[in-house]
Short mmCIF file of N, CA and C in Angstrom, two decimals:
data_model
loop_
_atom_site.label_atom_id
_atom_site.label_comp_id
_atom_site.label_asym_id
_atom_site.label_seq_id
_atom_site.Cartn_x
_atom_site.Cartn_y
_atom_site.Cartn_z
N GLU A 1 22.14 15.20 5.12
CA GLU A 1 22.73 15.09 3.76
C GLU A 1 23.28 13.60 3.38
N GLY A 2 23.65 12.88 4.11
CA GLY A 2 23.82 11.39 3.95
C GLY A 2 22.39 10.69 3.42
N VAL A 3 22.37 9.52 2.69
CA VAL A 3 21.11 9.22 1.98
C VAL A 3 21.34 7.58 2.53
N ASP A 4 20.62 7.02 3.16
CA ASP A 4 20.88 5.51 2.70
C ASP A 4 20.05 4.68 1.89
N TRP A 5 20.89 4.97 0.99
CA TRP A 5 20.43 4.14 -0.39
C TRP A 5 19.73 2.91 -0.22
N ALA A 6 20.44 1.80 0.62
CA ALA A 6 20.23 0.48 0.81
C ALA A 6 18.88 0.32 1.81
N CYS A 7 18.63 1.40 2.63
CA CYS A 7 17.48 1.66 3.32
C CYS A 7 16.04 2.01 2.21
N ILE A 8 16.34 2.67 1.52
CA ILE A 8 15.22 3.34 0.62
C ILE A 8 15.16 2.02 -0.55
N SER A 9 15.73 1.27 -0.88
CA SER A 9 15.64 0.09 -1.77
C SER A 9 14.98 -0.87 -1.38
N ASP A 10 15.46 -1.03 -0.01
CA ASP A 10 14.77 -2.04 0.85
C ASP A 10 13.36 -1.76 1.16
N THR A 11 12.97 -0.26 1.19
CA THR A 11 11.47 0.22 1.37
C THR A 11 10.54 -0.31 0.15
N ILE A 12 11.37 0.22 -0.92
CA ILE A 12 10.84 0.33 -2.30
C ILE A 12 10.30 -1.43 -2.51
N GLY A 13 11.09 -2.26 -1.84
CA GLY A 13 10.92 -3.76 -2.10
C GLY A 13 9.74 -4.03 -0.98
N ILE A 14 9.35 -3.40 0.27
CA ILE A 14 8.40 -3.61 0.92
C ILE A 14 7.11 -3.10 0.54
N ILE A 15 7.35 -1.93 -0.28
CA ILE A 15 5.97 -1.17 -0.69
C ILE A 15 5.63 -2.26 -1.71
N ARG A 16 6.24 -2.67 -2.63
CA ARG A 16 6.04 -3.56 -3.65
C ARG A 16 5.48 -4.89 -3.46
N GLY A 17 5.86 -5.27 -2.57
CA GLY A 17 5.71 -6.85 -2.01
C GLY A 17 4.59 -6.78 -1.61
N CYS A 18 4.28 -6.15 -0.38
CA CYS A 18 3.29 -5.75 0.73
C CYS A 18 2.18 -5.29 0.29
N ALA A 19 2.34 -3.95 0.09
CA ALA A 19 1.00 -3.04 -0.71
C ALA A 19 0.30 -3.26 -1.94
N ASP A 20 1.50 -3.50 -2.69
CA ASP A 20 1.12 -3.37 -4.34
C ASP A 20 0.57 -5.06 -4.77
N ARG A 21 1.45 -5.98 -4.21
CA ARG A 21 1.31 -7.29 -4.52
C ARG A 21 -0.07 -7.87 -3.64
N PHE A 22 -0.02 -7.31 -2.78
CA PHE A 22 -0.96 -8.35 -1.66
C PHE A 22 -2.04 -7.09 -1.51
N HIS A 23 -2.13 -6.05 -0.77
CA HIS A 23 -3.25 -5.22 -0.47
C HIS A 23 -3.86 -5.12 -1.76
N HIS A 24 -3.15 -4.16 -2.82
CA HIS A 24 -3.89 -3.44 -3.75
C HIS A 24 -4.29 -4.63 -4.73
N MET A 25 -3.71 -6.00 -4.89
CA MET A 25 -4.19 -6.85 -5.62
C MET A 25 -5.43 -7.41 -5.07
N LYS A 26 -5.73 -7.52 -3.86
CA LYS A 26 -6.76 -7.80 -3.27
C LYS A 26 -8.09 -7.13 -3.65
N GLU A 27 -7.39 -5.73 -3.40
CA GLU A 27 -8.95 -4.89 -3.84
C GLU A 27 -8.95 -4.98 -5.37
N GLU A 28 -8.18 -4.95 -6.29
CA GLU A 28 -8.42 -4.83 -7.45
C GLU A 28 -8.81 -6.16 -8.25
N ASP A 29 -8.19 -7.24 -7.84
CA ASP A 29 -8.67 -8.55 -8.26
C ASP A 29 -9.88 -9.26 -7.83
N ILE A 30 -10.04 -8.92 -6.51
CA ILE A 30 -11.15 -9.69 -5.88
C ILE A 30 -12.10 -8.93 -5.29
N LEU A 31 -12.04 -7.56 -4.63
CA LEU A 31 -13.05 -6.69 -3.79
C LEU A 31 -13.84 -6.30 -5.13
N PHE A 32 -13.13 -5.37 -6.02
CA PHE A 32 -13.85 -4.93 -7.12
C PHE A 32 -14.57 -5.44 -7.78
N ASP A 33 -14.16 -6.68 -8.34
CA ASP A 33 -14.65 -7.92 -8.88
C ASP A 33 -16.26 -7.94 -8.34
N PHE A 34 -16.61 -7.71 -7.60
CA PHE A 34 -17.60 -7.71 -6.79
C PHE A 34 -18.75 -6.15 -6.75
N THR A 35 -18.14 -5.15 -7.40
CA THR A 35 -18.87 -3.99 -7.67
C THR A 35 -18.49 -3.49 -9.21
N ASP A 36 -19.33 -2.68 -9.28
CA ASP A 36 -19.13 -1.77 -10.86
C ASP A 36 -18.21 -1.36 -10.78
N ARG A 37 -17.37 -1.68 -11.82
CA ARG A 37 -15.65 -0.76 -11.78
C ARG A 37 -16.02 0.51 -12.35
N GLU A 38 -17.14 0.70 -13.14
CA GLU A 38 -17.54 2.18 -13.65
C GLU A 38 -17.99 3.20 -12.64
N ALA A 39 -18.29 2.47 -11.27
CA ALA A 39 -18.47 3.51 -9.88
C ALA A 39 -17.54 4.28 -9.91
N GLU A 40 -17.53 5.58 -9.80
CA GLU A 40 -17.29 6.71 -9.19
C GLU A 40 -16.06 6.26 -8.11
N VAL A 41 -16.60 5.82 -7.02
CA VAL A 41 -15.86 5.18 -5.87
C VAL A 41 -14.82 4.51 -6.32
N ILE A 42 -15.04 3.34 -6.98
CA ILE A 42 -13.81 2.50 -7.30
C ILE A 42 -12.94 3.25 -8.25
N LYS A 43 -13.36 4.07 -9.26
CA LYS A 43 -12.63 4.60 -10.10
C LYS A 43 -11.25 5.42 -9.05
N VAL A 44 -11.83 5.75 -8.03
CA VAL A 44 -10.98 6.80 -7.49
C VAL A 44 -10.06 5.98 -6.88
N PHE A 45 -10.37 4.85 -6.32
CA PHE A 45 -9.21 3.70 -5.44
C PHE A 45 -8.49 3.44 -6.58
N LEU A 46 -8.98 3.32 -7.77
CA LEU A 46 -7.88 2.38 -9.13
C LEU A 46 -7.00 3.40 -9.43
N GLN A 47 -7.56 4.83 -9.68
CA GLN A 47 -6.51 6.00 -9.77
C GLN A 47 -5.44 6.11 -8.57
N ASP A 48 -5.93 6.11 -7.22
CA ASP A 48 -4.91 6.04 -6.47
C ASP A 48 -3.86 4.95 -6.33
N HIS A 49 -4.21 3.60 -6.53
CA HIS A 49 -3.36 2.66 -6.74
C HIS A 49 -2.45 2.91 -7.95
N GLU A 50 -2.70 3.55 -9.20
CA GLU A 50 -1.84 4.30 -9.99
C GLU A 50 -1.03 5.17 -9.62
N LYS A 51 -1.67 5.85 -9.00
CA LYS A 51 -0.57 7.29 -8.64
C LYS A 51 0.35 6.44 -7.50
N GLY A 52 0.12 5.82 -6.81
CA GLY A 52 1.02 5.21 -6.15
C GLY A 52 2.24 4.63 -6.57
N ARG A 53 1.79 3.64 -7.82
CA ARG A 53 2.59 2.77 -8.59
C ARG A 53 3.63 4.06 -9.22
N GLY A 54 3.18 4.90 -9.71
CA GLY A 54 3.76 5.86 -10.40
C GLY A 54 5.01 6.83 -9.36
N PHE A 55 4.65 6.80 -8.03
CA PHE A 55 5.36 7.58 -7.02
C PHE A 55 6.60 6.42 -6.64
N VAL A 56 6.04 5.06 -6.87
CA VAL A 56 7.34 4.20 -6.45
C VAL A 56 8.25 4.19 -7.62
N ARG A 57 7.53 4.16 -9.06
CA ARG A 57 8.56 4.04 -10.27
C ARG A 57 9.42 5.37 -9.98
N GLU A 58 8.98 6.75 -9.76
CA GLU A 58 10.03 7.96 -9.61
C GLU A 58 10.71 7.41 -8.38
N ILE A 59 10.39 6.92 -7.03
CA ILE A 59 11.28 7.03 -6.40
C ILE A 59 12.54 6.02 -6.63
N SER A 60 12.26 4.75 -7.67
CA SER A 60 13.10 3.84 -7.76
C SER A 60 14.01 4.40 -9.00
N ARG A 61 13.56 5.32 -9.88
CA ARG A 61 14.18 6.00 -10.86
C ARG A 61 15.39 7.20 -10.10
N GLY A 62 14.78 7.75 -8.90
CA GLY A 62 15.88 8.63 -8.39
C GLY A 62 16.70 7.92 -7.42
N LEU A 63 16.30 6.51 -6.90
CA LEU A 63 17.31 5.68 -6.39
C LEU A 63 18.49 4.98 -7.25
N LYS A 64 18.01 4.96 -8.73
CA LYS A 64 19.12 4.44 -9.72
C LYS A 64 20.13 5.57 -9.98
N GLU A 65 19.65 6.75 -10.09
CA GLU A 65 20.32 7.90 -10.77
C GLU A 65 20.69 8.74 -9.48
N ARG A 66 20.84 8.25 -8.23
CA ARG A 66 21.23 8.82 -7.06
C ARG A 66 21.01 10.30 -6.81
N LYS A 67 19.36 10.81 -7.14
CA LYS A 67 18.55 11.71 -7.08
C LYS A 67 18.00 12.05 -5.66
N LYS A 68 18.70 12.48 -4.63
CA LYS A 68 18.25 12.31 -3.34
C LYS A 68 16.74 13.75 -3.33
N GLU A 69 16.50 14.54 -4.32
CA GLU A 69 15.52 15.27 -4.29
C GLU A 69 13.96 14.51 -4.67
N VAL A 70 14.63 13.91 -6.23
CA VAL A 70 13.50 13.02 -6.65
C VAL A 70 12.81 11.97 -5.38
N VAL A 71 14.02 11.22 -4.96
CA VAL A 71 13.30 10.38 -4.01
C VAL A 71 12.48 11.17 -2.45
N CYS A 72 13.12 12.21 -2.06
CA CYS A 72 12.44 12.82 -1.03
C CYS A 72 10.84 13.29 -1.39
N LEU A 73 10.91 13.66 -2.49
CA LEU A 73 9.67 14.11 -3.19
C LEU A 73 8.56 13.12 -3.27
N ASN A 74 9.11 12.22 -3.92
CA ASN A 74 7.91 11.21 -4.27
C ASN A 74 7.88 10.24 -2.95
N LEU A 75 8.82 10.06 -1.77
CA LEU A 75 8.58 9.25 -0.70
C LEU A 75 7.06 10.17 0.14
N GLU A 76 7.49 11.39 0.13
CA GLU A 76 6.48 12.45 0.41
C GLU A 76 5.40 12.41 0.02
N ASN A 77 5.19 12.58 -1.41
CA ASN A 77 3.84 12.24 -1.98
C ASN A 77 3.28 10.86 -1.44
N TYR A 78 3.88 9.77 -1.92
CA TYR A 78 3.40 8.43 -1.34
C TYR A 78 2.91 8.52 0.30
N ARG A 79 3.68 8.99 1.05
CA ARG A 79 3.04 9.06 2.33
C ARG A 79 1.78 9.69 2.59
N THR A 80 1.73 10.86 1.82
CA THR A 80 0.83 11.56 1.41
C THR A 80 -0.81 10.74 1.27
N LEU A 81 -0.41 10.59 0.07
CA LEU A 81 -1.23 9.69 -0.61
C LEU A 81 -2.00 8.53 0.17
N LEU A 82 -0.80 7.62 0.81
CA LEU A 82 -1.51 6.62 1.95
C LEU A 82 -2.26 7.00 2.73
N ILE A 83 -1.90 7.94 3.39
CA ILE A 83 -3.11 8.80 4.59
C ILE A 83 -4.42 8.99 3.97
N GLU A 84 -4.34 9.63 3.04
CA GLU A 84 -5.77 9.90 2.31
C GLU A 84 -6.38 8.72 1.75
N HIS A 85 -5.44 7.59 1.25
CA HIS A 85 -6.07 6.58 0.86
C HIS A 85 -6.83 5.46 1.75
N ILE A 86 -6.13 5.58 3.07
CA ILE A 86 -6.80 4.92 4.19
C ILE A 86 -7.77 5.68 4.44
N LYS A 87 -7.82 6.98 4.88
CA LYS A 87 -9.08 7.79 5.28
C LYS A 87 -10.07 7.16 4.26
N LYS A 88 -9.94 7.35 2.74
CA LYS A 88 -10.85 7.30 2.01
C LYS A 88 -11.69 5.69 2.17
N GLU A 89 -10.62 4.77 2.43
CA GLU A 89 -11.15 3.26 2.93
C GLU A 89 -12.03 3.27 3.68
N ASP A 90 -11.46 4.04 4.93
CA ASP A 90 -12.55 3.78 6.30
C ASP A 90 -13.87 4.61 5.97
N GLU A 91 -13.80 5.75 5.43
CA GLU A 91 -14.99 6.78 5.40
C GLU A 91 -15.78 6.68 4.13
N ILE A 92 -15.13 6.18 3.02
CA ILE A 92 -15.95 5.81 1.81
C ILE A 92 -16.30 4.56 1.18
N LEU A 93 -14.75 3.81 1.27
CA LEU A 93 -15.16 2.28 0.60
C LEU A 93 -15.73 1.68 1.32
N PHE A 94 -15.50 1.38 2.46
CA PHE A 94 -16.01 0.30 3.36
C PHE A 94 -17.52 0.54 3.75
N PRO A 95 -18.08 1.66 4.11
CA PRO A 95 -19.67 1.92 3.97
C PRO A 95 -19.83 1.68 2.68
N PHE A 96 -19.70 1.93 1.56
CA PHE A 96 -19.98 1.56 -0.10
C PHE A 96 -20.10 0.06 -0.16
N ILE A 97 -19.13 -0.52 0.48
CA ILE A 97 -19.15 -2.08 0.32
C ILE A 97 -20.11 -2.62 1.19
N ASP A 98 -20.45 -1.90 2.47
CA ASP A 98 -21.81 -2.44 3.19
C ASP A 98 -23.24 -2.18 2.59
N ARG A 99 -23.14 -1.09 1.99
CA ARG A 99 -24.20 -0.79 1.26
C ARG A 99 -24.59 -1.41 0.30
N GLU A 100 -23.67 -1.69 -0.83
CA GLU A 100 -23.88 -2.22 -2.05
C GLU A 100 -24.02 -3.79 -1.98
N LEU A 101 -23.41 -4.38 -1.14
CA LEU A 101 -22.95 -6.00 -1.00
C LEU A 101 -23.56 -6.60 -0.03
N SER A 102 -24.17 -8.03 -0.22
CA SER A 102 -24.99 -8.67 0.36
C SER A 102 -23.69 -9.50 1.25
N THR A 103 -24.36 -9.90 2.85
CA THR A 103 -23.42 -10.46 3.25
C THR A 103 -22.95 -11.65 2.90
N LYS A 104 -23.68 -12.46 1.87
CA LYS A 104 -22.90 -13.57 1.18
C LYS A 104 -21.88 -13.15 0.32
N GLN A 105 -21.91 -12.04 0.07
CA GLN A 105 -21.04 -11.69 -0.94
C GLN A 105 -19.63 -11.22 -0.04
N VAL A 106 -19.67 -10.26 0.91
CA VAL A 106 -18.81 -9.87 1.65
C VAL A 106 -18.24 -11.11 2.21
N GLY A 107 -18.94 -12.37 2.86
CA GLY A 107 -18.05 -13.53 2.82
C GLY A 107 -17.15 -14.36 2.36
N GLU A 108 -17.97 -14.52 0.88
CA GLU A 108 -16.99 -14.82 -0.17
C GLU A 108 -15.51 -13.88 -0.37
N ILE A 109 -15.96 -12.73 -0.33
CA ILE A 109 -14.53 -11.85 -0.18
C ILE A 109 -13.95 -12.31 0.32
N PHE A 110 -14.11 -12.33 2.20
CA PHE A 110 -13.25 -12.55 3.11
C PHE A 110 -12.85 -13.93 3.02
N SER A 111 -13.32 -15.02 2.38
CA SER A 111 -12.84 -16.24 2.06
C SER A 111 -11.67 -16.05 1.00
N ARG A 112 -11.81 -15.31 -0.12
CA ARG A 112 -10.86 -15.20 -1.09
C ARG A 112 -9.78 -14.67 -0.46
N PHE A 113 -10.06 -13.69 0.38
CA PHE A 113 -8.87 -12.80 0.91
C PHE A 113 -7.84 -14.01 1.72
N GLU A 114 -8.49 -14.58 2.58
CA GLU A 114 -7.97 -15.49 3.63
C GLU A 114 -7.34 -16.61 2.70
N GLU A 115 -7.69 -16.87 1.28
CA GLU A 115 -6.85 -17.96 0.48
C GLU A 115 -5.83 -17.17 0.00
N VAL A 116 -5.87 -15.70 -0.40
CA VAL A 116 -4.72 -15.19 -0.99
C VAL A 116 -3.65 -15.24 0.61
N GLU A 117 -3.82 -14.97 1.50
CA GLU A 117 -3.17 -14.47 2.87
C GLU A 117 -2.45 -16.10 2.80
N LYS A 118 -2.99 -17.14 2.58
CA LYS A 118 -2.66 -18.52 3.25
C LYS A 118 -1.92 -19.36 1.73
N ASN A 119 -1.85 -18.46 0.51
CA ASN A 119 -1.04 -18.78 -0.17
C ASN A 119 0.22 -18.19 -0.23
N LYS A 120 0.46 -17.04 0.58
CA LYS A 120 1.77 -16.33 0.22
C LYS A 120 2.78 -17.23 0.76
N LYS A 121 4.20 -16.67 0.71
CA LYS A 121 4.93 -17.59 1.32
C LYS A 121 5.21 -17.02 2.59
N ASP A 122 4.98 -18.34 3.61
CA ASP A 122 4.94 -18.12 4.69
C ASP A 122 5.98 -17.33 5.67
N THR A 123 6.83 -16.87 5.33
CA THR A 123 8.37 -15.83 5.63
C THR A 123 7.99 -14.66 5.11
N GLU A 124 7.07 -14.48 4.27
CA GLU A 124 7.15 -12.95 3.38
C GLU A 124 6.19 -11.77 4.51
N PRO A 125 5.32 -12.44 5.20
CA PRO A 125 4.61 -11.38 6.03
C PRO A 125 5.65 -11.01 7.11
N GLN A 126 6.46 -12.19 7.66
CA GLN A 126 7.37 -11.72 8.92
C GLN A 126 8.48 -10.90 8.27
N LYS A 127 8.99 -11.11 7.26
CA LYS A 127 9.86 -10.50 6.88
C LYS A 127 9.73 -8.74 6.82
N TYR A 128 8.35 -8.37 6.11
CA TYR A 128 7.64 -7.15 6.21
C TYR A 128 7.44 -6.33 7.46
N TYR A 129 7.17 -7.41 8.51
CA TYR A 129 6.70 -6.88 9.94
C TYR A 129 8.47 -6.39 10.44
N ASP A 130 9.14 -7.64 10.17
CA ASP A 130 10.41 -7.50 10.95
C ASP A 130 11.40 -5.97 10.25
N PHE A 131 10.94 -5.71 8.94
CA PHE A 131 11.58 -4.34 8.50
C PHE A 131 10.95 -3.21 9.24
N ILE A 132 9.74 -3.37 9.16
CA ILE A 132 9.06 -2.01 9.52
C ILE A 132 9.40 -2.08 11.22
N HIS A 133 9.42 -3.16 11.97
CA HIS A 133 9.80 -3.07 13.22
C HIS A 133 11.20 -2.22 13.27
N ALA A 134 12.04 -2.61 12.53
CA ALA A 134 13.75 -2.00 12.47
C ALA A 134 13.46 -0.62 12.05
N LEU A 135 12.61 -0.22 11.18
CA LEU A 135 12.43 1.02 10.89
C LEU A 135 12.24 1.96 11.84
N GLU A 136 10.98 1.50 12.70
CA GLU A 136 10.26 1.98 13.80
C GLU A 136 11.38 2.31 14.77
N HIS A 137 12.43 1.34 15.21
CA HIS A 137 13.37 1.56 16.09
C HIS A 137 14.67 2.30 15.79
N ARG A 138 14.68 2.39 14.27
CA ARG A 138 15.57 3.44 13.83
C ARG A 138 15.49 4.81 13.95
N PHE A 139 14.28 4.93 13.55
CA PHE A 139 13.95 6.37 13.56
C PHE A 139 12.91 6.64 14.52
N LYS A 140 12.79 6.11 15.74
CA LYS A 140 11.86 6.48 16.80
C LYS A 140 12.20 7.80 17.39
N SER A 141 13.85 8.01 17.74
CA SER A 141 14.11 8.91 18.52
C SER A 141 14.32 10.35 17.35
N SER A 142 14.17 10.08 16.20
CA SER A 142 14.38 11.10 15.30
C SER A 142 13.24 12.05 14.86
N ILE A 143 12.19 11.34 14.75
CA ILE A 143 10.89 11.67 14.38
C ILE A 143 9.88 11.80 15.69
N PRO A 144 9.97 12.73 16.48
CA PRO A 144 9.11 12.47 17.49
C PRO A 144 7.76 12.77 17.47
N GLY A 145 6.75 11.70 17.71
CA GLY A 145 5.25 11.82 18.17
C GLY A 145 5.03 10.83 16.24
N VAL A 146 5.77 10.52 16.13
CA VAL A 146 5.28 9.51 14.50
C VAL A 146 5.25 7.98 14.92
N PHE A 147 5.66 7.25 16.16
CA PHE A 147 5.86 6.22 16.45
C PHE A 147 5.53 5.74 17.90
#
């Protein structure tokens, strides 16, 4: 019954800060610049990112309007998308990159990724990890087999 709206709000902040601002940005602004953006594999990942952003917008809307059903549906959709997206990265994107890019290009990508990581505020990654660990601790006993 009860909804921890503050926790959901904090979760949205983590998703926007970590997943969208850093992970997706590195793919969209760095990695994909080394590929043909018209390649079907790249289009699929860009579509996934937009779908994810759409789910997050809907979660935010549900949060503002205190609509539990909207929040729950879109959190579940986002979770499912993440699971599928990570699998596609492992099984499709990374092999595609290995086939299509030279060792030199991959090295340049990693250098640019490291630069992005270095330029982040030093406290941000720890803030994300601390929040995630707090969620794990909070929900560990209520969701068997998840953590």
